[in-house]
Amino acid sequence: MFDFSEELKKLPEQPGVYIMHNASDEIIYVGKAVNLKNRVRQYFQNSKNKAPKVSAMVSHIAWFEYIVTDSEMEALLLECNLIKEHRPKYNVMLKDDKTYPYIKVTTNEDFPRVFITRKYVKDKNRYFGPVTDVTAAKETVELINKLFPIRKCKKSFPRDMGKERPCLNHHIGQCLAPCDGLVTKEEYGKIVDEVLAVLEGKYDYIIKYLEGLMYAASDEMDFEKAAVYRDRIAGIKKIMEKQKITNTGVGDSDVIAFSRAMDEALVQVFFIRGSKLSGREHFLINAPDYIDRSGIMTQFVKQFYSGTAYIPRELILEEPLVQEEEGAIIELLESMRGSKVTITVPQKGEKHKMVELAAQNASITFERIGERIKKDQARTIGALEEIRQALGLEKTPFRIESYDISNTQGFESVASMVVFENGRAKSSDYRKFKIKTVTGANDFASMEEVITRRLEHYIREKEETGSFTRLPDMIFVDGGRTQITAALNAMESTGIHIPVCGMVKDDRHRTRGLLYNDREIELKPNSEGFKLITRIQDEVHRFAIEYHRKLRSDVQVHSVLDDIEGIGPKRRKALMKHFGDIESIKNAEVGDLLEVEGMTIKTAENVYAFFRRQ
């Protein structure tokens, strides 16, 4: 029995994180404190001013624990991580975590490239973003790669210099071929400077610069070169139109405001880069009514910026941060940015106008998408809650992993693992398995092997990061008692125990319900929980079949294409995708073969010669 009076006496007067548990050992609240003793004791003191929902939370606390940290900033980081991991019922939480793409210029390389990435690393490269309109970002990068003759390959220089002939991009004028030493580092650098000027929004400067080069080439009667500059200027003007950015008069900053209704809030963030509005994004968060507006803003800033890659120079907020936490938050932001970060709550001027605009957009967006958000929550979070109630679980499963086996009369047995988090497919965590220890069509042994391998991955890699380093809250297997038994055997051998459900189908091969603890549970066919199970079952089956077909296809084309020097799995796949069949490849000319992605002149000649020798 947990003795509250004794445990409260033991609390240290140090910074740290406190964790509240209910009688089912579920974490229901995580908080940060400068002084653990003072903060935690406040929850258990009689107070008439205590909000009803705070009192309700306290009534569910069965015991608490705490973690002492060296500083308030460390406590802040730990609090954010624990909230994201455990998603406690009484914390303000982002409904979903979003990652943003950036346009990356690899300026740490002798001959830089331009591409889109979602990983922001503090290195010597240049990053532009975050970009909320992914389509516009892709179009911008494609246009830059088309306009400026910079390399698209991933070769490492000087290691790969001169190893192969220049690729097709050089022959069509879209690369200066540094791989063959046809351009100096200095000449290439001037082109990269032009690219950076475009991405920095210095359109007037770069257009005037290119116009000067165009007129100079024209005066020298080099009309072909002048036409290249003319096309480049037209392309830059096209990029200007696509970005549709407006001058805000505000520097490198994020503007944050929100609209609130009931127990939810919609936060609007304007991303301002180089005094121009480069994008915006909204976030839905749960916002219990006992937390005031400053508390909501504080929780959002903590959770959002502890997980984002880029920290701007200034945060312009509609509401001030909670005074006791502001210092630690600024310290955290500055440590992540590596330089000073300012937090402003403007009352007038351009910054105040931007906040008002963000608040107005938050309100409009909240009204416009409110019903859609509710429907989306019903089919995800609501569906999980229905499944929890039907199975009699104490805690709603956040991460579900589902497995299926696929083979054709025992040929090339494979398995698929799909992942759903918070009711949504997480395709980045999907994994494929080729069965190694089982011969023939033995789905039971195959399932046992696959889940054993998955759990062994976790045991080996749990201190790292990746899809295998986090265990699911529940495992779904496509099948009945046999497949469940296979999964349980795997858990017994690894010492890891996770609830397992079988997804069962009727005589017409349609989803019928779940099998859990030797009990078949049927959900109403029109319920969101039933629909989610169907989506999971369809997805894991599709992924397994897709992998099995690929392996069969690879085997079918192996005897021909894999005998050609320079053709590996990637080029083989690219050839089949481009031509459709072996006969078309056999009849192709070298020029046709060079149109295939990743094809070099040497390899194209090898393919051409191979089929002419047959």
XYZ file of C-alpha atoms in Angstrom, residues 247-255 271-277 312-314 316 351:
21
model
C 6.688 40.489 -47.107
C 5.735 40.621 -43.441
C 8.227 43.132 -42.092
C 9.060 40.511 -39.446
C 12.393 38.651 -39.399
C 13.232 34.941 -39.059
C 10.501 33.806 -36.659
C 7.449 31.644 -35.937
C 4.131 33.316 -35.114
C 6.719 30.182 -40.498
C 8.469 33.437 -41.437
C 11.880 33.199 -43.083
C 13.792 36.169 -44.441
C 10.866 38.494 -43.560
C 8.573 36.460 -45.801
C 5.771 34.077 -44.952
C 13.850 30.234 -35.355
C 15.486 33.340 -33.967
C 12.218 34.567 -32.425
C 6.034 35.633 -31.536
C 4.263 41.661 -34.986
